[in-house]
PDB file of C-alpha atoms and ligand atoms in Angstrom:
ATOM      1  CA  MET A 467      98.830  95.780 -46.662  1.00 43.00           C
ATOM      2  CA  ALA A 468      99.471  95.047 -42.997  1.00 45.00           C
ATOM      3  CA  THR A 469     100.802  91.549 -42.465  1.00 49.00           C
ATOM      4  CA  GLN A 470      98.795  89.202 -40.283  1.00 60.00           C
ATOM      5  CA  THR A 471      99.975  88.061 -36.886  1.00 73.00           C
ATOM      6  CA  ALA A 472     102.659  85.476 -37.682  1.00 85.00           C
ATOM      7  CA  THR A 473     101.501  81.871 -37.851  1.00 94.00           C
ATOM      8  CA  PRO A 474     102.723  79.971 -34.782  1.00 97.00           C
ATOM      9  CA  THR A 475     104.740  76.790 -35.218  1.00 97.00           C
ATOM     10  CA  ILE A 476     104.153  73.512 -33.470  1.00 97.00           C
ATOM     11  CA  THR A 477     106.856  70.904 -32.833  1.00 98.00           C
ATOM     12  CA  LEU A 478     106.693  67.449 -34.409  1.00 98.00           C
ATOM     13  CA  ASN A 479     107.801  64.324 -32.498  1.00 98.00           C
ATOM     14  CA  ASN A 480     111.315  64.567 -33.973  1.00 98.00           C
ATOM     15  CA  GLY A 481     111.792  68.194 -32.898  1.00 98.00           C
ATOM     16  CA  VAL A 482     111.086  69.753 -36.309  1.00 98.00           C
ATOM     17  CA  PRO A 483     108.847  72.853 -36.153  1.00 98.00           C
ATOM     18  CA  ILE A 484     105.920  73.095 -38.573  1.00 98.00           C
ATOM     19  CA  PRO A 485     103.716  76.156 -39.157  1.00 98.00           C
ATOM     20  CA  GLN A 486     100.318  75.410 -37.649  1.00 98.00           C
ATOM     21  CA  LEU A 487      98.393  76.712 -40.648  1.00 98.00           C
ATOM     22  CA  GLY A 488      99.166  76.237 -44.312  1.00 98.00           C
ATOM     23  CA  LEU A 489      97.703  76.277 -47.774  1.00 98.00           C
ATOM     24  CA  GLY A 490      96.077  73.111 -49.098  1.00 97.00           C
ATOM     25  CA  THR A 491      96.339  72.776 -52.878  1.00 96.00           C
ATOM     26  CA  TRP A 492      94.055  69.840 -53.676  1.00 93.00           C
ATOM     27  CA  GLN A 493      91.900  70.663 -56.703  1.00 88.00           C
ATOM     28  CA  MET A 494      94.250  73.417 -57.811  1.00 89.00           C
ATOM     29  CA  ASP A 495      94.794  71.484 -60.977  1.00 75.00           C
ATOM     30  CA  ASP A 496      94.769  74.454 -63.270  1.00 79.00           C
ATOM     31  CA  ASN A 497      98.472  75.232 -63.456  1.00 83.00           C
ATOM     32  CA  GLU A 498      98.144  78.965 -63.486  1.00 85.00           C
ATOM     33  CA  GLU A 499      95.676  78.830 -60.598  1.00 88.00           C
ATOM     34  CA  ALA A 500      98.135  76.824 -58.512  1.00 93.00           C
ATOM     35  CA  GLU A 501     101.078  79.114 -59.172  1.00 94.00           C
ATOM     36  CA  GLN A 502      99.084  82.277 -58.540  1.00 95.00           C
ATOM     37  CA  ALA A 503      97.396  80.903 -55.451  1.00 97.00           C
ATOM     38  CA  VAL A 504     100.682  79.831 -53.904  1.00 98.00           C
ATOM     39  CA  ALA A 505     102.403  83.091 -54.811  1.00 97.00           C
ATOM     40  CA  GLY A 506      99.522  85.047 -53.260  1.00 97.00           C
ATOM     41  CA  ALA A 507      99.490  82.868 -50.159  1.00 98.00           C
ATOM     42  CA  LEU A 508     103.230  83.308 -49.593  1.00 98.00           C
ATOM     43  CA  GLU A 509     102.755  87.039 -49.901  1.00 97.00           C
ATOM     44  CA  ALA A 510      99.893  86.898 -47.394  1.00 97.00           C
ATOM     45  CA  GLY A 511     102.189  85.185 -44.891  1.00 97.00           C
ATOM     46  CA  TYR A 512     101.545  81.459 -45.439  1.00 98.00           C
ATOM     47  CA  ARG A 513     104.705  79.454 -44.775  1.00 98.00           C
ATOM     48  CA  LEU A 514     103.375  75.895 -45.151  1.00 98.00           C
ATOM     49  CA  ILE A 515     102.350  74.606 -48.575  1.00 98.00           C
ATOM     50  CA  ASP A 516     100.746  71.177 -48.850  1.00 98.00           C
ATOM     51  CA  THR A 517     100.682  69.292 -52.142  1.00 98.00           C
ATOM     52  CA  ALA A 518     100.816  65.709 -53.464  1.00 98.00           C
ATOM     53  CA  THR A 519     101.937  63.860 -56.553  1.00 97.00           C
ATOM     54  CA  LEU A 520      98.247  63.220 -57.216  1.00 96.00           C
ATOM     55  CA  TYR A 521      97.462  66.931 -57.468  1.00 95.00           C
ATOM     56  CA  ARG A 522      99.715  67.355 -60.510  1.00 94.00           C
ATOM     57  CA  ASN A 523     100.700  70.853 -59.471  1.00 95.00           C
ATOM     58  CA  GLU A 524     104.119  70.379 -57.850  1.00 96.00           C
ATOM     59  CA  GLN A 525     105.952  72.052 -60.705  1.00 96.00           C
ATOM     60  CA  TYR A 526     103.790  75.184 -60.524  1.00 96.00           C
ATOM     61  CA  ILE A 527     104.117  75.327 -56.777  1.00 96.00           C
ATOM     62  CA  GLY A 528     107.882  75.057 -57.250  1.00 97.00           C
ATOM     63  CA  ASP A 529     107.764  78.029 -59.617  1.00 96.00           C
ATOM     64  CA  ALA A 530     105.855  80.082 -57.057  1.00 97.00           C
ATOM     65  CA  LEU A 531     108.311  79.150 -54.306  1.00 98.00           C
ATOM     66  CA  THR A 532     111.290  80.115 -56.440  1.00 96.00           C
ATOM     67  CA  GLY A 533     109.596  83.335 -57.515  1.00 96.00           C
ATOM     68  CA  SER A 534     108.754  84.337 -53.942  1.00 97.00           C
ATOM     69  CA  GLY A 535     112.315  85.355 -53.109  1.00 96.00           C
ATOM     70  CA  LEU A 536     111.956  83.647 -49.723  1.00 97.00           C
ATOM     71  CA  ALA A 537     114.935  81.723 -48.357  1.00 97.00           C
ATOM     72  CA  ARG A 538     114.507  77.951 -48.337  1.00 98.00           C
ATOM     73  CA  ASP A 539     114.347  77.736 -44.550  1.00 97.00           C
ATOM     74  CA  GLU A 540     111.508  80.269 -44.433  1.00 97.00           C
ATOM     75  CA  TYR A 541     108.904  77.886 -45.839  1.00 98.00           C
ATOM     76  CA  PHE A 542     107.800  74.316 -45.212  1.00 98.00           C
ATOM     77  CA  VAL A 543     106.712  72.031 -48.075  1.00 98.00           C
ATOM     78  CA  THR A 544     104.771  68.796 -47.781  1.00 98.00           C
ATOM     79  CA  THR A 545     104.129  66.384 -50.602  1.00 98.00           C
ATOM     80  CA  LYS A 546     102.749  62.844 -50.739  1.00 98.00           C
ATOM     81  CA  LEU A 547     103.554  59.490 -52.283  1.00 98.00           C
ATOM     82  CA  TRP A 548     100.758  58.129 -54.458  1.00 98.00           C
ATOM     83  CA  LYS A 549      99.633  54.541 -53.923  1.00 97.00           C
ATOM     84  CA  ASP A 550     100.846  53.242 -57.284  1.00 97.00           C
ATOM     85  CA  SER A 551     104.437  53.746 -56.066  1.00 98.00           C
ATOM     86  CA  HIS A 552     104.554  51.844 -52.774  1.00 98.00           C
ATOM     87  CA  ALA A 553     107.205  49.339 -53.917  1.00 98.00           C
ATOM     88  CA  TYR A 554     110.551  50.278 -52.350  1.00 98.00           C
ATOM     89  CA  GLY A 555     112.364  51.383 -55.509  1.00 98.00           C
ATOM     90  CA  ASP A 556     109.274  53.067 -56.922  1.00 98.00           C
ATOM     91  CA  ALA A 557     108.825  55.091 -53.752  1.00 98.00           C
ATOM     92  CA  LEU A 558     112.421  56.321 -53.841  1.00 98.00           C
ATOM     93  CA  GLN A 559     111.991  57.286 -57.482  1.00 98.00           C
ATOM     94  CA  ALA A 560     108.648  59.008 -56.847  1.00 98.00           C
ATOM     95  CA  PHE A 561     110.262  61.072 -54.108  1.00 98.00           C
ATOM     96  CA  ASP A 562     113.077  62.171 -56.419  1.00 98.00           C
ATOM     97  CA  ASP A 563     110.544  63.079 -59.109  1.00 98.00           C
ATOM     98  CA  SER A 564     108.475  65.179 -56.685  1.00 98.00           C
ATOM     99  CA  ARG A 565     111.553  66.907 -55.351  1.00 98.00           C
ATOM    100  CA  ASP A 566     112.695  67.712 -58.891  1.00 98.00           C
ATOM    101  CA  ARG A 567     109.290  69.053 -59.917  1.00 97.00           C
ATOM    102  CA  LEU A 568     109.239  71.242 -56.805  1.00 98.00           C
ATOM    103  CA  GLY A 569     112.788  72.369 -57.561  1.00 98.00           C
ATOM    104  CA  LEU A 570     113.915  71.738 -53.979  1.00 98.00           C
ATOM    105  CA  ASP A 571     117.057  70.168 -52.500  1.00 98.00           C
ATOM    106  CA  TYR A 572     115.094  68.623 -49.663  1.00 98.00           C
ATOM    107  CA  LEU A 573     111.474  68.297 -48.594  1.00 98.00           C
ATOM    108  CA  ASP A 574     110.143  69.194 -45.179  1.00 98.00           C
ATOM    109  CA  LEU A 575     107.500  66.478 -44.899  1.00 99.00           C
ATOM    110  CA  TYR A 576     106.763  63.432 -47.052  1.00 99.00           C
ATOM    111  CA  LEU A 577     103.580  61.445 -46.472  1.00 99.00           C
ATOM    112  CA  ILE A 578     102.187  58.124 -47.650  1.00 98.00           C
ATOM    113  CA  HIS A 579      98.971  59.424 -49.209  1.00 98.00           C
ATOM    114  CA  TRP A 580      96.769  56.331 -48.633  1.00 98.00           C
ATOM    115  CA  PRO A 581      97.558  53.028 -46.889  1.00 98.00           C
ATOM    116  CA  ASN A 582      96.490  50.840 -49.862  1.00 96.00           C
ATOM    117  CA  GLY A 583      96.133  47.449 -48.193  1.00 97.00           C
ATOM    118  CA  THR A 584      99.369  46.683 -46.398  1.00 98.00           C
ATOM    119  CA  SER A 585     101.637  47.994 -49.152  1.00 98.00           C
ATOM    120  CA  TYR A 586     102.403  50.978 -46.918  1.00 98.00           C
ATOM    121  CA  ARG A 587     104.784  48.690 -45.001  1.00 98.00           C
ATOM    122  CA  GLU A 588     107.214  48.585 -47.896  1.00 98.00           C
ATOM    123  CA  ALA A 589     106.710  52.257 -48.726  1.00 98.00           C
ATOM    124  CA  TRP A 590     107.523  53.166 -45.129  1.00 98.00           C
ATOM    125  CA  ARG A 591     110.956  51.507 -45.415  1.00 98.00           C
ATOM    126  CA  ALA A 592     111.679  53.791 -48.371  1.00 98.00           C
ATOM    127  CA  LEU A 593     110.533  56.856 -46.419  1.00 98.00           C
ATOM    128  CA  GLU A 594     112.757  55.821 -43.510  1.00 99.00           C
ATOM    129  CA  ARG A 595     115.712  55.663 -45.851  1.00 98.00           C
ATOM    130  CA  LEU A 596     114.921  59.126 -47.259  1.00 98.00           C
ATOM    131  CA  TYR A 597     114.672  60.399 -43.705  1.00 98.00           C
ATOM    132  CA  ASP A 598     117.954  58.766 -42.646  1.00 98.00           C
ATOM    133  CA  GLU A 599     119.655  60.273 -45.690  1.00 98.00           C
ATOM    134  CA  LYS A 600     118.270  63.704 -44.745  1.00 98.00           C
ATOM    135  CA  CYS A 601     116.403  64.123 -48.018  1.00 98.00           C
ATOM    136  CA  VAL A 602     113.340  64.980 -45.924  1.00 99.00           C
ATOM    137  CA  ARG A 603     113.053  66.494 -42.449  1.00 98.00           C
ATOM    138  CA  ALA A 604     110.004  64.507 -41.314  1.00 99.00           C
ATOM    139  CA  ILE A 605     107.937  61.574 -42.590  1.00 99.00           C
ATOM    140  CA  GLY A 606     104.352  60.615 -41.969  1.00 99.00           C
ATOM    141  CA  VAL A 607     101.122  59.199 -43.327  1.00 99.00           C
ATOM    142  CA  SER A 608      97.687  60.272 -44.471  1.00 98.00           C
ATOM    143  CA  ASN A 609      94.273  58.638 -44.171  1.00 98.00           C
ATOM    144  CA  PHE A 610      95.507  55.997 -41.689  1.00 98.00           C
ATOM    145  CA  SER A 611      93.157  54.416 -39.147  1.00 98.00           C
ATOM    146  CA  PRO A 612      94.294  53.568 -35.594  1.00 98.00           C
ATOM    147  CA  ASP A 613      94.707  49.886 -36.603  1.00 98.00           C
ATOM    148  CA  GLN A 614      96.909  50.794 -39.544  1.00 98.00           C
ATOM    149  CA  LEU A 615      98.962  53.127 -37.357  1.00 98.00           C
ATOM    150  CA  LYS A 616      99.352  50.372 -34.761  1.00 98.00           C
ATOM    151  CA  ASP A 617     100.625  47.996 -37.439  1.00 98.00           C
ATOM    152  CA  LEU A 618     103.024  50.605 -38.785  1.00 98.00           C
ATOM    153  CA  LEU A 619     104.349  51.542 -35.344  1.00 98.00           C
ATOM    154  CA  ALA A 620     105.071  47.881 -34.596  1.00 98.00           C
ATOM    155  CA  ARG A 621     107.355  47.697 -37.649  1.00 97.00           C
ATOM    156  CA  ALA A 622     108.794  51.192 -37.864  1.00 98.00           C
ATOM    157  CA  ASN A 623     112.264  52.361 -36.897  1.00 98.00           C
ATOM    158  CA  VAL A 624     111.097  55.955 -37.329  1.00 98.00           C
ATOM    159  CA  PRO A 625     107.565  56.597 -36.040  1.00 98.00           C
ATOM    160  CA  PRO A 626     105.334  58.735 -38.272  1.00 98.00           C
ATOM    161  CA  ALA A 627     105.426  62.408 -37.285  1.00 99.00           C
ATOM    162  CA  VAL A 628     102.020  63.192 -38.802  1.00 98.00           C
ATOM    163  CA  ASN A 629      98.718  61.605 -39.796  1.00 98.00           C
ATOM    164  CA  GLN A 630      96.870  63.884 -42.210  1.00 98.00           C
ATOM    165  CA  ILE A 631      93.137  63.132 -42.182  1.00 98.00           C
ATOM    166  CA  GLU A 632      89.868  64.693 -43.221  1.00 97.00           C
ATOM    167  CA  LEU A 633      88.728  66.446 -40.075  1.00 97.00           C
ATOM    168  CA  HIS A 634      86.225  69.178 -39.303  1.00 96.00           C
ATOM    169  CA  PRO A 635      83.529  69.724 -36.680  1.00 96.00           C
ATOM    170  CA  LEU A 636      81.045  67.418 -38.454  1.00 94.00           C
ATOM    171  CA  LYS A 637      83.693  64.696 -38.884  1.00 95.00           C
ATOM    172  CA  PRO A 638      85.611  64.900 -35.620  1.00 97.00           C
ATOM    173  CA  GLN A 639      87.553  61.597 -35.976  1.00 98.00           C
ATOM    174  CA  ARG A 640      87.758  61.124 -32.216  1.00 98.00           C
ATOM    175  CA  ASP A 641      89.254  57.600 -32.261  1.00 98.00           C
ATOM    176  CA  THR A 642      92.061  58.558 -34.612  1.00 98.00           C
ATOM    177  CA  ARG A 643      92.731  61.747 -32.675  1.00 98.00           C
ATOM    178  CA  ASN A 644      92.970  59.876 -29.377  1.00 98.00           C
ATOM    179  CA  PHE A 645      95.301  57.277 -30.826  1.00 98.00           C
ATOM    180  CA  CYS A 646      97.555  59.899 -32.391  1.00 98.00           C
ATOM    181  CA  GLN A 647      97.679  61.944 -29.211  1.00 98.00           C
ATOM    182  CA  GLN A 648      98.699  58.878 -27.198  1.00 98.00           C
ATOM    183  CA  HIS A 649     101.488  58.104 -29.673  1.00 98.00           C
ATOM    184  CA  ASP A 650     102.740  61.640 -30.282  1.00 98.00           C
ATOM    185  CA  ILE A 651     101.634  61.674 -33.924  1.00 98.00           C
ATOM    186  CA  ARG A 652     100.513  65.142 -34.990  1.00 98.00           C
ATOM    187  CA  ILE A 653      97.093  65.448 -36.614  1.00 98.00           C
ATOM    188  CA  GLN A 654      96.863  67.529 -39.767  1.00 98.00           C
ATOM    189  CA  SER A 655      93.321  68.417 -40.803  1.00 98.00           C
ATOM    190  CA  TYR A 656      92.501  68.418 -44.482  1.00 97.00           C
ATOM    191  CA  SER A 657      89.178  69.726 -45.788  1.00 95.00           C
ATOM    192  CA  PRO A 658      89.020  71.573 -42.466  1.00 96.00           C
ATOM    193  CA  LEU A 659      86.030  73.623 -43.632  1.00 95.00           C
ATOM    194  CA  GLN A 660      84.193  70.665 -45.182  1.00 89.00           C
ATOM    195  CA  ARG A 661      83.466  72.898 -48.069  1.00 75.00           C
ATOM    196  CA  ALA A 662      83.332  70.130 -50.644  1.00 60.00           C
ATOM    197  CA  SER A 663      80.259  68.464 -49.193  1.00 62.00           C
ATOM    198  CA  GLY A 664      78.768  71.631 -47.710  1.00 63.00           C
ATOM    199  CA  GLY A 665      77.139  72.064 -44.352  1.00 77.00           C
ATOM    200  CA  VAL A 666      79.484  73.019 -41.583  1.00 84.00           C
ATOM    201  CA  LEU A 667      79.842  76.690 -42.519  1.00 88.00           C
ATOM    202  CA  ASP A 668      76.064  77.041 -42.423  1.00 86.00           C
ATOM    203  CA  GLN A 669      75.554  75.744 -38.898  1.00 88.00           C
ATOM    204  CA  PRO A 670      73.628  78.425 -36.934  1.00 92.00           C
ATOM    205  CA  GLU A 671      75.863  77.907 -33.882  1.00 94.00           C
ATOM    206  CA  LEU A 672      78.863  78.931 -35.962  1.00 95.00           C
ATOM    207  CA  GLN A 673      77.160  82.046 -37.260  1.00 94.00           C
ATOM    208  CA  GLU A 674      76.297  83.014 -33.696  1.00 97.00           C
ATOM    209  CA  LEU A 675      79.935  82.586 -32.644  1.00 98.00           C
ATOM    210  CA  ALA A 676      81.132  84.454 -35.727  1.00 97.00           C
ATOM    211  CA  ASP A 677      78.911  87.415 -34.863  1.00 97.00           C
ATOM    212  CA  ARG A 678      80.097  87.440 -31.271  1.00 98.00           C
ATOM    213  CA  TYR A 679      83.822  87.274 -32.122  1.00 98.00           C
ATOM    214  CA  ASN A 680      83.475  89.552 -35.149  1.00 98.00           C
ATOM    215  CA  LYS A 681      84.917  86.822 -37.386  1.00 98.00           C
ATOM    216  CA  THR A 682      83.498  84.629 -40.163  1.00 96.00           C
ATOM    217  CA  PRO A 683      82.222  81.073 -39.590  1.00 95.00           C
ATOM    218  CA  ALA A 684      85.269  79.804 -41.513  1.00 96.00           C
ATOM    219  CA  GLN A 685      87.603  81.662 -39.147  1.00 97.00           C
ATOM    220  CA  ILE A 686      85.777  80.202 -36.136  1.00 98.00           C
ATOM    221  CA  ILE A 687      86.226  76.668 -37.496  1.00 97.00           C
ATOM    222  CA  LEU A 688      89.896  77.192 -38.314  1.00 98.00           C
ATOM    223  CA  ARG A 689      90.472  78.600 -34.833  1.00 98.00           C
ATOM    224  CA  TRP A 690      88.806  75.477 -33.379  1.00 98.00           C
ATOM    225  CA  HIS A 691      91.419  73.358 -35.234  1.00 98.00           C
ATOM    226  CA  ILE A 692      94.251  75.531 -33.927  1.00 98.00           C
ATOM    227  CA  GLN A 693      93.068  75.302 -30.317  1.00 98.00           C
ATOM    228  CA  HIS A 694      92.916  71.522 -30.646  1.00 98.00           C
ATOM    229  CA  ASP A 695      96.616  71.656 -31.633  1.00 98.00           C
ATOM    230  CA  PHE A 696      95.989  70.331 -35.144  1.00 98.00           C
ATOM    231  CA  VAL A 697      97.921  71.583 -38.139  1.00 98.00           C
ATOM    232  CA  VAL A 698      95.302  72.920 -40.525  1.00 98.00           C
ATOM    233  CA  ILE A 699      95.527  73.361 -44.290  1.00 98.00           C
ATOM    234  CA  PRO A 700      92.484  75.122 -45.777  1.00 97.00           C
ATOM    235  CA  LYS A 701      92.489  75.360 -49.557  1.00 96.00           C
ATOM    236  CA  SER A 702      91.636  78.656 -51.162  1.00 95.00           C
ATOM    237  CA  SER A 703      92.594  80.162 -54.498  1.00 94.00           C
ATOM    238  CA  ASN A 704      90.861  83.400 -53.631  1.00 95.00           C
ATOM    239  CA  PRO A 705      93.170  86.126 -52.250  1.00 96.00           C
ATOM    240  CA  GLY A 706      90.531  87.550 -49.917  1.00 97.00           C
ATOM    241  CA  ARG A 707      89.629  84.149 -48.472  1.00 97.00           C
ATOM    242  CA  GLN A 708      93.319  83.239 -48.161  1.00 97.00           C
ATOM    243  CA  ARG A 709      93.870  86.356 -46.041  1.00 97.00           C
ATOM    244  CA  GLN A 710      90.733  85.621 -44.051  1.00 97.00           C
ATOM    245  CA  ASN A 711      91.843  82.058 -43.317  1.00 98.00           C
ATOM    246  CA  ILE A 712      95.200  83.097 -41.892  1.00 98.00           C
ATOM    247  CA  ASP A 713      93.751  85.959 -39.864  1.00 98.00           C
ATOM    248  CA  ILE A 714      92.885  83.780 -36.888  1.00 98.00           C
ATOM    249  CA  PHE A 715      95.732  84.385 -34.468  1.00 97.00           C
ATOM    250  CA  ASP A 716      94.347  87.490 -32.765  1.00 96.00           C
ATOM    251  CA  PHE A 717      91.470  85.894 -30.854  1.00 97.00           C
ATOM    252  CA  HIS A 718      90.770  82.931 -28.599  1.00 98.00           C
ATOM    253  CA  LEU A 719      87.655  80.766 -28.296  1.00 98.00           C
ATOM    254  CA  THR A 720      86.553  80.144 -24.714  1.00 98.00           C
ATOM    255  CA  ASP A 721      86.321  76.560 -23.427  1.00 98.00           C
ATOM    256  CA  THR A 722      82.532  76.848 -23.569  1.00 98.00           C
ATOM    257  CA  ASP A 723      82.605  77.940 -27.198  1.00 98.00           C
ATOM    258  CA  MET A 724      85.076  75.156 -28.085  1.00 98.00           C
ATOM    259  CA  ALA A 725      82.655  72.711 -26.464  1.00 98.00           C
ATOM    260  CA  THR A 726      79.761  74.118 -28.507  1.00 98.00           C
ATOM    261  CA  ILE A 727      81.694  73.291 -31.688  1.00 97.00           C
ATOM    262  CA  ASP A 728      82.833  69.910 -30.322  1.00 97.00           C
ATOM    263  CA  ASN A 729      79.176  69.067 -29.740  1.00 96.00           C
ATOM    264  CA  LEU A 730      78.080  69.724 -33.328  1.00 94.00           C
ATOM    265  CA  ALA A 731      78.764  66.028 -34.016  1.00 92.00           C
TER     266      ALA A 731
HETATM  267  P1  A2P B 303      88.027  79.058 -52.929  1.00 73.03           P
HETATM  268  O1  A2P B 303      89.283  78.382 -53.387  1.00 73.03           O
HETATM  269  O2  A2P B 303      87.238  79.649 -54.046  1.00 73.03           O
HETATM  270  O3  A2P B 303      88.275  80.029 -51.787  1.00 73.03           O
HETATM  271  P2  A2P B 303      88.546  72.777 -47.589  1.00 73.03           P
HETATM  272  O4  A2P B 303      89.980  73.173 -47.482  1.00 73.03           O
HETATM  273  O5  A2P B 303      87.894  72.618 -46.261  1.00 73.03           O
HETATM  274  O6  A2P B 303      88.332  71.577 -48.470  1.00 73.03           O
HETATM  275  O7  A2P B 303      87.764  73.971 -48.296  1.00 73.03           O
HETATM  276  C1  A2P B 303      88.112  74.353 -49.581  1.00 73.03           C
HETATM  277  C2  A2P B 303      86.927  74.990 -50.256  1.00 73.03           C
HETATM  278  O8  A2P B 303      86.375  76.027 -49.435  1.00 73.03           O
HETATM  279  C3  A2P B 303      87.284  75.637 -51.552  1.00 73.03           C
HETATM  280  O9  A2P B 303      86.189  75.417 -52.410  1.00 73.03           O
HETATM  281  C4  A2P B 303      87.424  77.124 -51.212  1.00 73.03           C
HETATM  282  O10 A2P B 303      87.048  77.908 -52.326  1.00 73.03           O
HETATM  283  C5  A2P B 303      86.455  77.301 -50.079  1.00 73.03           C
HETATM  284  N1  A2P B 303      86.902  78.254 -49.057  1.00 73.03           N
HETATM  285  C6  A2P B 303      88.158  78.421 -48.602  1.00 73.03           C
HETATM  286  N2  A2P B 303      88.193  79.350 -47.636  1.00 73.03           N
HETATM  287  C7  A2P B 303      86.913  79.777 -47.456  1.00 73.03           C
HETATM  288  C8  A2P B 303      86.312  80.744 -46.597  1.00 73.03           C
HETATM  289  N3  A2P B 303      87.028  81.439 -45.722  1.00 73.03           N
HETATM  290  N4  A2P B 303      84.961  80.925 -46.685  1.00 73.03           N
HETATM  291  C9  A2P B 303      84.241  80.235 -47.587  1.00 73.03           C
HETATM  292  N5  A2P B 303      84.762  79.308 -48.424  1.00 73.03           N
HETATM  293  C10 A2P B 303      86.079  79.075 -48.365  1.00 73.03           C
END
């Protein structure tokens, strides 16, 4: 099968490049599903795999990475610290456990999964140590509001490279986006298709755009994320939909069409 146009990379605030589109693996909790989905995605050209301790699939993702035959520097792996491990020593241990399950020497990106009160302050010190010791190439957060980011930035020696948030045209998160843009924190969009709660794929405006660009509504939405300079991680276990979701680098939405999607919410 012809390979898709290569996924572009985007540079994080510490100079590390990250592929702009990757595979989300939330709800791939059937072990075989996770391994097969990741193996298929790597074959289809995905080079960013996003997981978390919470997803309980790191080991199977590790198997798929090892089985892919790709060199370590050809793919980018993100995982996340769960909120029961925010104490300094617990966070260091949780990182080691994730890295072992993934079978990797280092991680590319490690995120605090949820702020959990103010316990993220202590967890961040552990992530800074892991970063300083080069166990991980970039560190960041997930599900942080502007106020929580402000608090973290005031205390941090290493600013977060990423804030991964639920973001799609019906949940545009404008305040968080503005804050992150001002502070050079890259937005990663999870649930970019809002499939779980339904709705966005069925908007008539998206179908009209899909018809005009000869793409699917999902491809139009993913392209909207790309043109906003977000890193986007759609989840799919289906080989056809995986290929569809990465086949978005051969067209460009006009400013008017971007505005149409911006105005859905
Ligand atoms: P499946 O794994 O069967 O493909 P999100 O990442 O926004 O949360 O969306 C994930 C959900 O959307 C999954 O249920 C996934 O199902 C489905 N999905 C992924 N890609 C597409 C697509 N291109 N068109 C329709 N549904 C999709």
